[in-house]
PDB file of C-alpha atoms in Angstrom:
ATOM      1  CA  UNK A 271     -75.752  53.862  -0.283  1.00 57.00           C
ATOM      2  CA  UNK A 272     -77.942  53.817  -3.480  1.00 56.00           C
ATOM      3  CA  UNK A 273     -80.196  51.216  -1.923  1.00 60.00           C
ATOM      4  CA  UNK A 274     -80.894  53.517   1.018  1.00 67.00           C
ATOM      5  CA  UNK A 275     -81.820  56.411  -1.280  1.00 64.00           C
ATOM      6  CA  UNK A 276     -84.051  54.178  -3.315  1.00 62.00           C
ATOM      7  CA  UNK A 277     -85.844  52.975  -0.182  1.00 70.00           C
ATOM      8  CA  UNK A 278     -86.326  56.579   1.002  1.00 73.00           C
ATOM      9  CA  UNK A 279     -87.831  57.576  -2.331  1.00 67.00           C
ATOM     10  CA  UNK A 280     -90.246  54.598  -2.204  1.00 72.00           C
ATOM     11  CA  UNK A 281     -91.309  55.580   1.293  1.00 76.00           C
ATOM     12  CA  UNK A 282     -91.793  59.201   0.118  1.00 73.00           C
ATOM     13  CA  UNK A 283     -93.855  57.982  -2.842  1.00 70.00           C
ATOM     14  CA  UNK A 284     -96.047  55.932  -0.528  1.00 71.00           C
ATOM     15  CA  UNK A 285     -96.554  58.990   1.666  1.00 75.00           C
ATOM     16  CA  UNK A 286     -97.611  61.025  -1.390  1.00 69.00           C
ATOM     17  CA  UNK A 287    -100.048  58.309  -2.498  1.00 69.00           C
ATOM     18  CA  UNK A 288    -101.512  58.159   1.002  1.00 73.00           C
ATOM     19  CA  UNK A 289    -102.038  61.949   0.977  1.00 75.00           C
ATOM     20  CA  UNK A 290    -103.586  61.728  -2.538  1.00 67.00           C
ATOM     21  CA  UNK A 291    -105.846  58.962  -1.317  1.00 66.00           C
ATOM     22  CA  UNK A 292    -107.004  61.146   1.590  1.00 70.00           C
ATOM     23  CA  UNK A 293    -107.716  64.097  -0.745  1.00 65.00           C
ATOM     24  CA  UNK A 294    -109.741  61.923  -2.977  1.00 63.00           C
ATOM     25  CA  UNK A 295    -111.744  60.553  -0.061  1.00 63.00           C
ATOM     26  CA  UNK A 296    -112.410  64.105   0.963  1.00 63.00           C
ATOM     27  CA  UNK A 297    -113.788  65.082  -2.437  1.00 59.00           C
ATOM     28  CA  UNK A 298    -117.501  64.432  -3.243  1.00 54.00           C
ATOM     29  CA  UNK A 299    -117.950  61.115  -4.823  1.00 56.00           C
ATOM     30  CA  UNK A 300    -118.757  60.792  -8.543  1.00 63.00           C
ATOM     31  CA  UNK A 301    -118.544  57.921 -10.950  1.00 64.00           C
ATOM     32  CA  UNK A 302    -115.358  59.341 -12.411  1.00 63.00           C
ATOM     33  CA  UNK A 303    -113.872  59.947  -8.979  1.00 61.00           C
ATOM     34  CA  UNK A 304    -114.920  56.494  -7.867  1.00 64.00           C
ATOM     35  CA  UNK A 305    -113.226  55.033 -10.928  1.00 66.00           C
ATOM     36  CA  UNK A 306    -110.114  57.093 -10.346  1.00 66.00           C
ATOM     37  CA  UNK A 307    -110.188  56.223  -6.721  1.00 65.00           C
ATOM     38  CA  UNK A 308    -110.559  52.588  -7.581  1.00 67.00           C
ATOM     39  CA  UNK A 309    -107.661  52.789 -10.006  1.00 67.00           C
ATOM     40  CA  UNK A 310    -105.642  54.648  -7.428  1.00 67.00           C
ATOM     41  CA  UNK A 311    -106.437  52.003  -4.850  1.00 66.00           C
ATOM     42  CA  UNK A 312    -105.547  49.242  -7.287  1.00 69.00           C
ATOM     43  CA  UNK A 313    -102.426  51.139  -8.198  1.00 66.00           C
ATOM     44  CA  UNK A 314    -101.638  51.645  -4.606  1.00 68.00           C
ATOM     45  CA  UNK A 315    -102.096  47.968  -3.881  1.00 68.00           C
ATOM     46  CA  UNK A 316    -100.046  47.048  -6.906  1.00 68.00           C
ATOM     47  CA  UNK A 317     -97.498  49.599  -5.872  1.00 67.00           C
ATOM     48  CA  UNK A 318     -97.469  48.138  -2.407  1.00 68.00           C
ATOM     49  CA  UNK A 319     -97.033  44.712  -3.875  1.00 70.00           C
ATOM     50  CA  UNK A 320     -94.298  46.141  -6.042  1.00 66.00           C
ATOM     51  CA  UNK A 321     -92.816  47.686  -2.949  1.00 70.00           C
ATOM     52  CA  UNK A 322     -92.917  44.345  -1.195  1.00 73.00           C
ATOM     53  CA  UNK A 323     -91.340  42.635  -4.164  1.00 68.00           C
ATOM     54  CA  UNK A 324     -88.878  45.496  -4.465  1.00 69.00           C
ATOM     55  CA  UNK A 325     -88.038  45.112  -0.765  1.00 72.00           C
ATOM     56  CA  UNK A 326     -87.541  41.439  -1.326  1.00 74.00           C
ATOM     57  CA  UNK A 327     -85.331  42.253  -4.280  1.00 72.00           C
ATOM     58  CA  UNK A 328     -83.447  44.810  -2.208  1.00 73.00           C
ATOM     59  CA  UNK A 329     -83.034  42.206   0.522  1.00 77.00           C
ATOM     60  CA  UNK A 330     -81.956  39.686  -2.051  1.00 76.00           C
ATOM     61  CA  UNK A 331     -79.732  42.294  -3.638  1.00 75.00           C
ATOM     62  CA  UNK A 332     -78.178  43.089  -0.264  1.00 78.00           C
ATOM     63  CA  UNK A 333     -77.684  39.381   0.424  1.00 80.00           C
ATOM     64  CA  UNK A 334     -76.251  39.060  -3.037  1.00 79.00           C
ATOM     65  CA  UNK A 335     -73.959  42.021  -2.386  1.00 78.00           C
ATOM     66  CA  UNK A 336     -72.890  40.447   0.905  1.00 81.00           C
ATOM     67  CA  UNK A 337     -72.417  37.175  -0.922  1.00 79.00           C
ATOM     68  CA  UNK A 338     -70.392  39.008  -3.542  1.00 78.00           C
ATOM     69  CA  UNK A 339     -68.351  40.691  -0.858  1.00 82.00           C
ATOM     70  CA  UNK A 340     -67.823  37.354   0.768  1.00 82.00           C
ATOM     71  CA  UNK A 341     -66.968  35.847  -2.588  1.00 77.00           C
ATOM     72  CA  UNK A 342     -64.582  38.730  -3.239  1.00 79.00           C
ATOM     73  CA  UNK A 343     -63.031  38.194   0.199  1.00 79.00           C
ATOM     74  CA  UNK A 344     -62.917  34.500  -0.503  1.00 78.00           C
ATOM     75  CA  UNK A 345     -61.441  35.243  -3.933  1.00 75.00           C
ATOM     76  CA  UNK A 346     -58.882  37.544  -2.341  1.00 76.00           C
ATOM     77  CA  UNK A 347     -58.135  34.839   0.228  1.00 75.00           C
ATOM     78  CA  UNK A 348     -57.942  32.346  -2.602  1.00 70.00           C
ATOM     79  CA  UNK A 349     -55.565  34.666  -4.473  1.00 76.00           C
ATOM     80  CA  UNK A 350     -53.556  35.037  -1.349  1.00 75.00           C
ATOM     81  CA  UNK A 351     -53.672  31.341  -0.837  1.00 75.00           C
ATOM     82  CA  UNK A 352     -52.760  30.800  -4.507  1.00 72.00           C
ATOM     83  CA  UNK A 353     -49.886  33.237  -4.180  1.00 76.00           C
ATOM     84  CA  UNK A 354     -48.846  31.508  -0.987  1.00 75.00           C
ATOM     85  CA  UNK A 355     -49.261  28.136  -2.673  1.00 73.00           C
ATOM     86  CA  UNK A 356     -47.404  29.372  -5.748  1.00 78.00           C
ATOM     87  CA  UNK A 357     -44.620  30.658  -3.474  1.00 79.00           C
ATOM     88  CA  UNK A 358     -44.670  27.393  -1.626  1.00 78.00           C
ATOM     89  CA  UNK A 359     -44.700  25.497  -4.926  1.00 78.00           C
ATOM     90  CA  UNK A 360     -41.832  27.654  -6.249  1.00 82.00           C
ATOM     91  CA  UNK A 361     -39.936  27.211  -2.993  1.00 84.00           C
ATOM     92  CA  UNK A 362     -40.746  23.465  -3.135  1.00 79.00           C
ATOM     93  CA  UNK A 363     -39.519  23.364  -6.723  1.00 85.00           C
ATOM     94  CA  UNK A 364     -36.320  25.229  -5.811  1.00 88.00           C
ATOM     95  CA  UNK A 365     -35.897  22.994  -2.760  1.00 85.00           C
ATOM     96  CA  UNK A 366     -36.646  19.953  -4.905  1.00 85.00           C
ATOM     97  CA  UNK A 367     -34.148  21.144  -7.476  1.00 88.00           C
ATOM     98  CA  UNK A 368     -31.526  21.594  -4.787  1.00 90.00           C
ATOM     99  CA  UNK A 369     -32.392  18.209  -3.318  1.00 87.00           C
ATOM    100  CA  UNK A 370     -32.294  16.728  -6.826  1.00 86.00           C
ATOM    101  CA  UNK A 371     -28.814  18.199  -7.397  1.00 89.00           C
ATOM    102  CA  UNK A 372     -27.726  16.936  -4.008  1.00 90.00           C
ATOM    103  CA  UNK A 373     -29.211  13.590  -4.858  1.00 89.00           C
ATOM    104  CA  UNK A 374     -27.417  13.564  -8.190  1.00 89.00           C
ATOM    105  CA  UNK A 375     -24.159  14.533  -6.490  1.00 90.00           C
ATOM    106  CA  UNK A 376     -24.800  11.809  -3.902  1.00 88.00           C
ATOM    107  CA  UNK A 377     -25.559   9.293  -6.643  1.00 90.00           C
ATOM    108  CA  UNK A 378     -22.350  10.260  -8.476  1.00 90.00           C
ATOM    109  CA  UNK A 379     -20.374   9.961  -5.229  1.00 89.00           C
ATOM    110  CA  UNK A 380     -22.019   6.621  -4.565  1.00 88.00           C
ATOM    111  CA  UNK A 381     -21.182   5.544  -8.156  1.00 88.00           C
ATOM    112  CA  UNK A 382     -17.573   6.625  -7.653  1.00 89.00           C
ATOM    113  CA  UNK A 383     -17.528   4.856  -4.298  1.00 84.00           C
ATOM    114  CA  UNK A 384     -19.079   1.792  -5.898  1.00 82.00           C
ATOM    115  CA  UNK A 385     -16.496   1.835  -8.662  1.00 89.00           C
ATOM    116  CA  UNK A 386     -13.741   2.325  -6.079  1.00 86.00           C
ATOM    117  CA  UNK A 387     -15.194  -0.508  -4.026  1.00 86.00           C
ATOM    118  CA  UNK A 388     -15.369  -2.668  -7.137  1.00 88.00           C
ATOM    119  CA  UNK A 389     -11.763  -1.867  -7.944  1.00 89.00           C
ATOM    120  CA  UNK A 390     -10.750  -2.571  -4.362  1.00 87.00           C
ATOM    121  CA  UNK A 391     -12.827  -5.748  -4.388  1.00 84.00           C
ATOM    122  CA  UNK A 392     -11.109  -6.771  -7.623  1.00 88.00           C
ATOM    123  CA  UNK A 393      -7.739  -6.004  -6.075  1.00 89.00           C
ATOM    124  CA  UNK A 394      -8.692  -7.938  -2.909  1.00 86.00           C
ATOM    125  CA  UNK A 395      -9.838 -10.860  -5.144  1.00 90.00           C
ATOM    126  CA  UNK A 396      -6.489 -10.795  -6.977  1.00 91.00           C
ATOM    127  CA  UNK A 397      -4.641 -10.593  -3.627  1.00 90.00           C
ATOM    128  CA  UNK A 398      -6.810 -13.396  -2.314  1.00 88.00           C
ATOM    129  CA  UNK A 399      -6.067 -15.497  -5.388  1.00 90.00           C
ATOM    130  CA  UNK A 400      -2.322 -14.823  -4.887  1.00 89.00           C
ATOM    131  CA  UNK A 401      -2.649 -15.645  -1.166  1.00 90.00           C
ATOM    132  CA  UNK A 402      -4.555 -18.841  -1.975  1.00 91.00           C
ATOM    133  CA  UNK A 403      -1.874 -19.717  -4.584  1.00 90.00           C
ATOM    134  CA  UNK A 404       0.849 -18.956  -2.051  1.00 89.00           C
ATOM    135  CA  UNK A 405      -0.930 -20.955   0.625  1.00 91.00           C
ATOM    136  CA  UNK A 406      -1.296 -23.824  -1.828  1.00 90.00           C
ATOM    137  CA  UNK A 407       2.448 -23.573  -2.683  1.00 89.00           C
ATOM    138  CA  UNK A 408       3.272 -23.348   1.015  1.00 91.00           C
ATOM    139  CA  UNK A 409       1.075 -26.340   1.712  1.00 89.00           C
ATOM    140  CA  UNK A 410       2.743 -28.209  -1.125  1.00 90.00           C
ATOM    141  CA  UNK A 411       6.137 -27.134   0.094  1.00 89.00           C
ATOM    142  CA  UNK A 412       5.173 -28.107   3.673  1.00 88.00           C
ATOM    143  CA  UNK A 413       3.994 -31.547   2.433  1.00 89.00           C
ATOM    144  CA  UNK A 414       7.199 -31.901   0.413  1.00 86.00           C
ATOM    145  CA  UNK A 415       9.253 -30.822   3.427  1.00 89.00           C
ATOM    146  CA  UNK A 416       7.350 -33.207   5.607  1.00 88.00           C
ATOM    147  CA  UNK A 417       7.913 -36.029   3.154  1.00 89.00           C
ATOM    148  CA  UNK A 418      11.546 -35.012   2.845  1.00 85.00           C
ATOM    149  CA  UNK A 419      11.754 -34.859   6.620  1.00 87.00           C
ATOM    150  CA  UNK A 420      10.349 -38.376   6.826  1.00 89.00           C
ATOM    151  CA  UNK A 421      12.880 -39.465   4.209  1.00 86.00           C
ATOM    152  CA  UNK A 422      15.619 -37.711   6.158  1.00 88.00           C
ATOM    153  CA  UNK A 423      14.450 -39.392   9.351  1.00 88.00           C
ATOM    154  CA  UNK A 424      14.562 -42.740   7.552  1.00 92.00           C
ATOM    155  CA  UNK A 425      17.926 -41.917   6.072  1.00 86.00           C
ATOM    156  CA  UNK A 426      19.081 -40.710   9.497  1.00 84.00           C
ATOM    157  CA  UNK A 427      18.043 -43.948  10.989  1.00 88.00           C
ATOM    158  CA  UNK A 428      19.758 -45.774   8.121  1.00 87.00           C
ATOM    159  CA  UNK A 429      22.830 -43.570   8.674  1.00 85.00           C
ATOM    160  CA  UNK A 430      22.738 -44.335  12.323  1.00 87.00           C
ATOM    161  CA  UNK A 431      22.607 -48.023  11.458  1.00 88.00           C
ATOM    162  CA  UNK A 432      25.299 -47.570   8.873  1.00 82.00           C
ATOM    163  CA  UNK A 433      27.398 -45.536  11.338  1.00 84.00           C
ATOM    164  CA  UNK A 434      27.055 -48.265  13.825  1.00 87.00           C
ATOM    165  CA  UNK A 435      27.945 -50.804  11.187  1.00 88.00           C
ATOM    166  CA  UNK A 436      30.812 -48.551  10.079  1.00 84.00           C
ATOM    167  CA  UNK A 437      31.952 -48.159  13.605  1.00 87.00           C
ATOM    168  CA  UNK A 438      31.962 -51.914  14.015  1.00 89.00           C
ATOM    169  CA  UNK A 439      33.671 -52.260  10.631  1.00 84.00           C
ATOM    170  CA  UNK A 440      36.150 -49.577  11.602  1.00 82.00           C
ATOM    171  CA  UNK A 441      36.823 -51.377  14.815  1.00 87.00           C
ATOM    172  CA  UNK A 442      37.295 -54.603  12.920  1.00 85.00           C
ATOM    173  CA  UNK A 443      39.529 -52.814  10.410  1.00 79.00           C
ATOM    174  CA  UNK A 444      41.452 -51.265  13.218  1.00 85.00           C
ATOM    175  CA  UNK A 445      41.973 -54.684  14.782  1.00 85.00           C
ATOM    176  CA  UNK A 446      42.779 -56.092  11.294  1.00 69.00           C
ATOM    177  CA  UNK A 447      45.123 -53.081  10.673  1.00 69.00           C
ATOM    178  CA  UNK A 448      46.801 -53.737  13.946  1.00 80.00           C
ATOM    179  CA  UNK A 449      47.113 -57.349  12.941  1.00 74.00           C
ATOM    180  CA  UNK A 450      48.350 -56.403   9.509  1.00 58.00           C
ATOM    181  CA  UNK A 451      50.831 -53.939  11.059  1.00 68.00           C
ATOM    182  CA  UNK A 452      52.005 -56.609  13.363  1.00 76.00           C
ATOM    183  CA  UNK A 453      52.220 -59.049  10.435  1.00 61.00           C
ATOM    184  CA  UNK A 454      54.039 -56.431   8.325  1.00 63.00           C
ATOM    185  CA  UNK A 455      56.421 -55.725  11.197  1.00 72.00           C
ATOM    186  CA  UNK A 456      56.964 -59.455  11.519  1.00 72.00           C
ATOM    187  CA  UNK A 457      57.520 -59.837   7.737  1.00 70.00           C
ATOM    188  CA  UNK A 458      59.801 -56.742   7.740  1.00 70.00           C
ATOM    189  CA  UNK A 459      61.813 -58.301  10.521  1.00 76.00           C
ATOM    190  CA  UNK A 460      61.965 -61.510   8.527  1.00 75.00           C
ATOM    191  CA  UNK A 461      62.877 -59.736   5.310  1.00 71.00           C
ATOM    192  CA  UNK A 462      65.446 -57.688   7.157  1.00 71.00           C
ATOM    193  CA  UNK A 463      66.991 -60.756   8.737  1.00 73.00           C
ATOM    194  CA  UNK A 464      67.277 -62.660   5.468  1.00 74.00           C
ATOM    195  CA  UNK A 465      70.741 -62.573   3.834  1.00 78.00           C
ATOM    196  CA  UNK A 466      69.614 -61.372   0.375  1.00 87.00           C
ATOM    197  CA  UNK A 467      67.525 -58.656  -1.157  1.00 92.00           C
ATOM    198  CA  UNK A 468      63.774 -59.207  -1.251  1.00 93.00           C
ATOM    199  CA  UNK A 469      61.228 -57.525  -3.536  1.00 94.00           C
ATOM    200  CA  UNK A 470      57.457 -58.170  -3.262  1.00 94.00           C
ATOM    201  CA  UNK A 471      55.424 -57.266  -6.407  1.00 94.00           C
ATOM    202  CA  UNK A 472      51.641 -56.961  -6.721  1.00 92.00           C
ATOM    203  CA  UNK A 473      49.560 -58.214  -9.611  1.00 91.00           C
ATOM    204  CA  UNK A 474      50.574 -55.192 -11.711  1.00 93.00           C
ATOM    205  CA  UNK A 475      54.189 -56.001 -10.869  1.00 94.00           C
ATOM    206  CA  UNK A 476      54.597 -52.795  -8.959  1.00 95.00           C
ATOM    207  CA  UNK A 477      56.968 -52.837  -6.043  1.00 94.00           C
ATOM    208  CA  UNK A 478      55.326 -53.236  -2.653  1.00 93.00           C
ATOM    209  CA  UNK A 479      58.248 -54.197  -0.457  1.00 92.00           C
ATOM    210  CA  UNK A 480      61.967 -53.393  -0.988  1.00 92.00           C
ATOM    211  CA  UNK A 481      64.115 -54.516   1.937  1.00 92.00           C
ATOM    212  CA  UNK A 482      67.306 -52.920   3.193  1.00 91.00           C
ATOM    213  CA  UNK A 483      69.445 -55.683   1.552  1.00 92.00           C
ATOM    214  CA  UNK A 484      67.970 -54.715  -1.839  1.00 93.00           C
ATOM    215  CA  UNK A 485      68.895 -51.111  -1.060  1.00 92.00           C
ATOM    216  CA  UNK A 486      72.447 -52.187  -0.291  1.00 91.00           C
ATOM    217  CA  UNK A 487      72.634 -54.224  -3.524  1.00 92.00           C
ATOM    218  CA  UNK A 488      71.332 -51.690  -6.030  1.00 93.00           C
ATOM    219  CA  UNK A 489      71.625 -48.340  -4.280  1.00 91.00           C
ATOM    220  CA  UNK A 490      67.893 -47.303  -4.382  1.00 92.00           C
ATOM    221  CA  UNK A 491      66.010 -46.525  -1.209  1.00 92.00           C
ATOM    222  CA  UNK A 492      62.604 -48.046  -0.484  1.00 90.00           C
ATOM    223  CA  UNK A 493      60.723 -44.690  -0.794  1.00 91.00           C
ATOM    224  CA  UNK A 494      62.288 -44.215  -4.273  1.00 92.00           C
ATOM    225  CA  UNK A 495      61.002 -47.470  -5.728  1.00 93.00           C
ATOM    226  CA  UNK A 496      57.749 -47.871  -3.776  1.00 93.00           C
ATOM    227  CA  UNK A 497      54.869 -48.351  -6.252  1.00 92.00           C
ATOM    228  CA  UNK A 498      57.231 -48.293  -9.334  1.00 94.00           C
ATOM    229  CA  UNK A 499      57.131 -51.078 -12.008  1.00 95.00           C
ATOM    230  CA  UNK A 500      59.898 -53.521 -11.166  1.00 94.00           C
ATOM    231  CA  UNK A 501      60.611 -54.333 -14.776  1.00 92.00           C
ATOM    232  CA  UNK A 502      61.304 -50.650 -15.554  1.00 92.00           C
ATOM    233  CA  UNK A 503      63.947 -50.143 -12.887  1.00 91.00           C
ATOM    234  CA  UNK A 504      67.352 -48.841 -14.036  1.00 90.00           C
ATOM    235  CA  UNK A 505      69.568 -50.939 -11.810  1.00 91.00           C
ATOM    236  CA  UNK A 506      72.551 -53.174 -12.272  1.00 92.00           C
ATOM    237  CA  UNK A 507      70.315 -56.290 -12.411  1.00 93.00           C
ATOM    238  CA  UNK A 508      69.068 -57.232 -15.895  1.00 94.00           C
ATOM    239  CA  UNK A 509      65.355 -57.274 -14.857  1.00 93.00           C
ATOM    240  CA  UNK A 510      64.149 -57.667 -18.471  1.00 93.00           C
ATOM    241  CA  UNK A 511      65.475 -61.262 -18.365  1.00 93.00           C
ATOM    242  CA  UNK A 512      63.160 -61.888 -15.431  1.00 93.00           C
ATOM    243  CA  UNK A 513      59.971 -60.789 -17.252  1.00 94.00           C
ATOM    244  CA  UNK A 514      59.012 -64.280 -18.518  1.00 95.00           C
ATOM    245  CA  UNK A 515      59.529 -66.188 -15.245  1.00 95.00           C
ATOM    246  CA  UNK A 516      57.817 -63.481 -13.213  1.00 95.00           C
ATOM    247  CA  UNK A 517      54.790 -63.537 -15.582  1.00 94.00           C
ATOM    248  CA  UNK A 518      54.709 -67.280 -15.381  1.00 94.00           C
ATOM    249  CA  UNK A 519      54.761 -67.186 -11.559  1.00 93.00           C
ATOM    250  CA  UNK A 520      51.948 -64.595 -11.588  1.00 92.00           C
ATOM    251  CA  UNK A 521      49.766 -66.760 -13.806  1.00 91.00           C
ATOM    252  CA  UNK A 522      50.525 -69.863 -11.787  1.00 88.00           C
ATOM    253  CA  UNK A 523      52.427 -71.631 -14.517  1.00 90.00           C
ATOM    254  CA  UNK A 524      55.529 -71.688 -12.355  1.00 90.00           C
ATOM    255  CA  UNK A 525      55.692 -72.348  -8.641  1.00 89.00           C
ATOM    256  CA  UNK A 526      59.371 -71.763  -8.373  1.00 92.00           C
ATOM    257  CA  UNK A 527      62.139 -70.312 -10.633  1.00 94.00           C
ATOM    258  CA  UNK A 528      65.782 -69.837  -9.890  1.00 95.00           C
ATOM    259  CA  UNK A 529      68.620 -68.583 -12.103  1.00 94.00           C
ATOM    260  CA  UNK A 530      71.956 -66.804 -11.823  1.00 95.00           C
ATOM    261  CA  UNK A 531      72.571 -63.524 -13.586  1.00 94.00           C
ATOM    262  CA  UNK A 532      75.480 -61.308 -14.123  1.00 94.00           C
ATOM    263  CA  UNK A 533      74.857 -57.964 -12.456  1.00 94.00           C
ATOM    264  CA  UNK A 534      76.588 -54.770 -11.274  1.00 94.00           C
ATOM    265  CA  UNK A 535      76.030 -53.735  -7.658  1.00 92.00           C
ATOM    266  CA  UNK A 536      75.713 -50.215  -6.312  1.00 90.00           C
ATOM    267  CA  UNK A 537      79.516 -49.974  -6.014  1.00 91.00           C
ATOM    268  CA  UNK A 538      79.919 -50.738  -9.739  1.00 92.00           C
ATOM    269  CA  UNK A 539      81.423 -54.177  -9.193  1.00 94.00           C
ATOM    270  CA  UNK A 540      80.365 -57.064 -11.347  1.00 93.00           C
ATOM    271  CA  UNK A 541      78.763 -59.819  -9.353  1.00 93.00           C
ATOM    272  CA  UNK A 542      76.950 -63.058  -9.812  1.00 95.00           C
ATOM    273  CA  UNK A 543      73.363 -62.681  -8.493  1.00 95.00           C
ATOM    274  CA  UNK A 544      71.214 -65.634  -7.724  1.00 95.00           C
ATOM    275  CA  UNK A 545      67.537 -64.734  -8.368  1.00 95.00           C
ATOM    276  CA  UNK A 546      64.636 -66.795  -7.156  1.00 95.00           C
ATOM    277  CA  UNK A 547      61.000 -66.074  -8.189  1.00 95.00           C
ATOM    278  CA  UNK A 548      57.839 -67.620  -6.600  1.00 93.00           C
ATOM    279  CA  UNK A 549      54.216 -66.735  -6.484  1.00 93.00           C
ATOM    280  CA  UNK A 550      52.721 -64.795  -3.495  1.00 89.00           C
ATOM    281  CA  UNK A 551      49.744 -66.791  -2.268  1.00 83.00           C
ATOM    282  CA  UNK A 552      46.900 -65.619  -0.037  1.00 75.00           C
ATOM    283  CA  UNK A 553      45.304 -68.485   1.903  1.00 66.00           C
ATOM    284  CA  UNK A 554      47.283 -70.855  -0.330  1.00 64.00           C
ATOM    285  CA  UNK A 555      45.053 -70.484  -3.343  1.00 71.00           C
ATOM    286  CA  UNK A 556      44.892 -66.911  -4.659  1.00 82.00           C
ATOM    287  CA  UNK A 557      47.978 -65.450  -6.295  1.00 88.00           C
ATOM    288  CA  UNK A 558      48.312 -61.821  -5.218  1.00 88.00           C
ATOM    289  CA  UNK A 559      51.807 -61.127  -6.609  1.00 92.00           C
ATOM    290  CA  UNK A 560      55.367 -62.389  -6.944  1.00 94.00           C
ATOM    291  CA  UNK A 561      58.284 -62.655  -4.480  1.00 94.00           C
ATOM    292  CA  UNK A 562      61.738 -62.009  -5.892  1.00 94.00           C
ATOM    293  CA  UNK A 563      64.763 -63.027  -3.836  1.00 94.00           C
ATOM    294  CA  UNK A 564      68.198 -61.629  -4.912  1.00 93.00           C
ATOM    295  CA  UNK A 565      71.425 -62.858  -3.365  1.00 93.00           C
ATOM    296  CA  UNK A 566      74.987 -62.081  -4.309  1.00 91.00           C
ATOM    297  CA  UNK A 567      77.102 -65.204  -4.828  1.00 89.00           C
ATOM    298  CA  UNK A 568      80.621 -65.047  -3.431  1.00 79.00           C
ATOM    299  CA  UNK A 569      83.254 -67.095  -5.268  1.00 64.00           C
ATOM    300  CA  UNK A 570      85.406 -69.473  -3.129  1.00 46.00           C
ATOM    301  CA  UNK A 571      88.817 -68.135  -2.046  1.00 42.00           C
ATOM    302  CA  UNK A 572      91.781 -69.996  -3.765  1.00 42.00           C
ATOM    303  CA  UNK A 573      93.915 -72.220  -1.484  1.00 38.00           C
ATOM    304  CA  UNK A 574      97.570 -71.269  -1.479  1.00 37.00           C
TER     305      UNK A 574
END
């Protein structure tokens, strides 16, 4: 607005100078007038130059004002942009802070998870070590069981062989037992058929056989004296007097011994007892015991 007024005043001043110039031209010329006119013309030219310069300045001022307005607009835009950027920066900072907190929480959670995983991994390692130890023990046990199974198989085979041998031996023993039973029955029949009492002693001088005639003589049953020491019997026969000949027969120093002893039979009657001792041979060379024969001697009836 001020620039427009200033331009109008310049134009008005130019108009006044033009009018003054016309008046001076209309006045009669004189040296003073010519000089004034010259000065006015020079002033007018200078003023016109000034006006041109001033117009240029006004144009430049207007351009400068426009530039200032643009700069102000740009500055306002920059301020707006700065405010927007500050808001964005503040929002970004807040967002970054939130993200940082979330990241910290995530890192802590990951650290906890990592510790938990480490603990679980340690536990799994311990369990794995226990499992490996158990597997090794199981393998050792399996190897031991396998070796024991092999031993048992070998022993089973040996037992089968032994069982077969035992079966054969048992069969042989059964046959031998039958033969022995037959022989014992035969001997028993012989001992029973003999007229006197018969006692068979083993190497310890224990009674092995006690025939019925011995029962009838001394009053003791076979089951009462079976396995008892003969020299300790409490019977009517003075067995202590037979100790020496029985021992001699057992050692092989005597092949036969006979003597008559006074005795008391089971009825309490005094009798004369003929006692014969002889070794018990097996296969005619090994002495397995002693045979004692006891026979009551009957005195001859007097002739009337």
